[in-house]
Amino acid sequence: MNTTPPGNSYQTHFRKIGQYGIVVAFFAICITLALISPKFLTVQNLMIIVTQVSINALLAFGVTFVIITGGIDLSVGSIVAVVGVMAASFAHPDTYPVIVPIGAGLLTGILFGMLNGFVITRSNVPPFIVTLGTMTIGRGLALILSKGRPVSNISDEFNFLGGGKLFGIPMLILILIIIFIVCTIVLRKTVSGRYMYAVGGNEQASRASGIQVPRVKMLVYVLSGGLAALAGILLTSRISTGQPNAGAGFELDAIAAAIIGGTSTSGGTGTMTGTLVGALLIGVISNGLDLLNVSSYYQQVVMGVIIVGAVVLDSMNQKRN
């Protein structure tokens, strides 16, 4: 005999829908596009989708850490630009070993993350305002370092990172898989990951239980900055040039992937798997609309509707809980 109250049963079903709905929607859209366009399910096209999604997914992983703690990071797109310019400046042929531009780029992104974390934890300024400011700083630095021009003449070793293949698989896809596994382990299997959920769920209770909330917040912004730096390095490698205007709007795509994937805007909820599916869903829809020759203007409208819908569902879920 079932003794579960009807109200609790409805809430349980709603949570299940919220948890698995994105996966169902993803496969439903894939099946629909496969029926409409025979080119969609080709191996070449699927490789293109995952390769194109990889940069956004890396950014979205970092943003997921931040949003889980109840924060936001608008600076990741600008970090992509300034890191790309910085890395390209050290990646000219016959100058430095390939590790130097990689290290310089990663250090730049981590420093931006530390700046975000320091200001947010040491002041009462909302993360939205702080990261909006560093977004502007990053974009300005990219233009200053490059003197407003693309930085080109990059070595083949550096270009291999984003444009090469290993065992027939694009490096971008291999790196995406590795980073996804690492981020999942950090979030689900470490003490720091549990602290992130705790801080996002109830910051005051976390403080009372002895969690060093400022350290947790600093960590998530450093992770976000580091992953944005990796995305900037790979994008620069892929296009063989450091573009000071690269990454424009990338922060919105990353946040959208996280939210669509089930990361709650109020904090305390989210998974790397959901974020990856969210990024893939965005890529599949964009690719499908391209195959159907839909104007890019309409594509922006479609993505906006999807983002609003995801936020509305998240809000409804929060009220029911």
Short mmCIF file of N, CA and C in Angstrom, two decimals, residues 8-26 259-263 269 274 277 281 309-310 312-314 316-318 320-321:
data_model
loop_
_atom_site.label_atom_id
_atom_site.label_comp_id
_atom_site.label_asym_id
_atom_site.label_seq_id
_atom_site.Cartn_x
_atom_site.Cartn_y
_atom_site.Cartn_z
N ASN A 8 3.65 15.16 -1.87
CA ASN A 8 5.04 14.75 -1.95
C ASN A 8 5.31 13.96 -3.22
N SER A 9 4.32 13.16 -3.64
CA SER A 9 4.46 12.39 -4.87
C SER A 9 4.62 13.30 -6.08
N TYR A 10 3.80 14.35 -6.13
CA TYR A 10 3.90 15.30 -7.24
C TYR A 10 5.27 15.98 -7.24
N GLN A 11 5.76 16.36 -6.05
CA GLN A 11 7.06 17.01 -5.98
C GLN A 11 8.17 16.08 -6.44
N THR A 12 8.05 14.80 -6.05
CA THR A 12 9.06 13.83 -6.47
C THR A 12 9.07 13.69 -7.99
N HIS A 13 7.87 13.57 -8.57
CA HIS A 13 7.78 13.46 -10.03
C HIS A 13 8.34 14.71 -10.70
N PHE A 14 8.07 15.88 -10.14
CA PHE A 14 8.55 17.11 -10.76
C PHE A 14 10.08 17.17 -10.73
N ARG A 15 10.67 16.74 -9.59
CA ARG A 15 12.13 16.75 -9.50
C ARG A 15 12.74 15.78 -10.51
N LYS A 16 12.08 14.63 -10.70
CA LYS A 16 12.58 13.67 -11.68
C LYS A 16 12.52 14.24 -13.09
N ILE A 17 11.44 14.94 -13.37
CA ILE A 17 11.31 15.57 -14.69
C ILE A 17 12.41 16.61 -14.88
N GLY A 18 12.67 17.40 -13.83
CA GLY A 18 13.71 18.42 -13.91
C GLY A 18 15.09 17.81 -14.09
N GLN A 19 15.30 16.62 -13.47
CA GLN A 19 16.60 15.98 -13.53
C GLN A 19 16.85 15.33 -14.88
N TYR A 20 15.85 14.66 -15.42
CA TYR A 20 16.04 13.90 -16.66
C TYR A 20 15.44 14.58 -17.89
N GLY A 21 14.70 15.65 -17.68
CA GLY A 21 14.04 16.31 -18.80
C GLY A 21 15.00 16.82 -19.84
N ILE A 22 16.15 17.35 -19.41
CA ILE A 22 17.12 17.90 -20.35
C ILE A 22 17.69 16.80 -21.24
N VAL A 23 17.90 15.59 -20.67
CA VAL A 23 18.41 14.47 -21.46
C VAL A 23 17.36 14.01 -22.47
N VAL A 24 16.11 13.92 -22.01
CA VAL A 24 15.01 13.54 -22.91
C VAL A 24 14.87 14.55 -24.04
N ALA A 25 14.92 15.84 -23.69
CA ALA A 25 14.81 16.90 -24.70
C ALA A 25 15.96 16.82 -25.69
N PHE A 26 17.16 16.53 -25.19
CA PHE A 26 18.33 16.44 -26.06
C PHE A 26 18.16 15.34 -27.11
N ILE A 259 22.68 26.70 -16.90
CA ILE A 259 21.29 26.82 -16.45
C ILE A 259 20.41 25.80 -17.16
N ILE A 260 20.59 25.67 -18.48
CA ILE A 260 19.81 24.69 -19.23
C ILE A 260 20.09 23.28 -18.70
N GLY A 261 21.33 23.05 -18.25
CA GLY A 261 21.71 21.74 -17.74
C GLY A 261 21.26 21.47 -16.32
N GLY A 262 20.52 22.40 -15.71
CA GLY A 262 19.94 22.15 -14.40
C GLY A 262 20.63 22.81 -13.23
N THR A 263 21.66 23.63 -13.47
CA THR A 263 22.31 24.35 -12.38
C THR A 263 21.39 25.48 -11.93
N THR A 269 22.63 23.68 -6.34
CA THR A 269 22.22 22.58 -7.23
C THR A 269 22.93 22.69 -8.56
N GLY A 274 25.00 17.55 -16.34
CA GLY A 274 23.92 18.40 -16.83
C GLY A 274 24.44 19.56 -17.66
N VAL A 277 25.52 18.31 -21.08
CA VAL A 277 24.34 18.08 -21.92
C VAL A 277 23.75 19.41 -22.36
N LEU A 281 23.31 20.48 -26.12
CA LEU A 281 21.98 20.84 -26.62
C LEU A 281 22.05 22.14 -27.40
N GLY A 309 13.02 29.66 -20.75
CA GLY A 309 12.28 28.49 -20.33
C GLY A 309 13.00 27.72 -19.24
N ALA A 310 14.33 27.59 -19.36
CA ALA A 310 15.11 26.88 -18.35
C ALA A 310 15.06 27.60 -17.00
N VAL A 312 12.66 29.63 -15.96
CA VAL A 312 11.30 29.51 -15.44
C VAL A 312 11.10 28.15 -14.77
N LEU A 313 11.57 27.08 -15.41
CA LEU A 313 11.46 25.75 -14.82
C LEU A 313 12.23 25.66 -13.51
N ASP A 314 13.42 26.29 -13.48
CA ASP A 314 14.20 26.30 -12.25
C ASP A 314 13.47 27.03 -11.14
N MET A 316 10.19 27.43 -10.85
CA MET A 316 9.05 26.60 -10.44
C MET A 316 9.51 25.46 -9.53
N ASN A 317 10.66 24.89 -9.86
CA ASN A 317 11.20 23.80 -9.05
C ASN A 317 11.54 24.29 -7.64
N GLN A 318 12.13 25.49 -7.56
CA GLN A 318 12.49 26.05 -6.26
C GLN A 318 11.26 26.29 -5.40
N ARG A 320 8.40 24.68 -5.51
CA ARG A 320 7.82 23.42 -5.08
C ARG A 320 8.64 22.76 -3.98
N ASN A 321 9.96 23.06 -3.96
CA ASN A 321 10.81 22.49 -2.94
C ASN A 321 10.76 23.28 -1.64
#
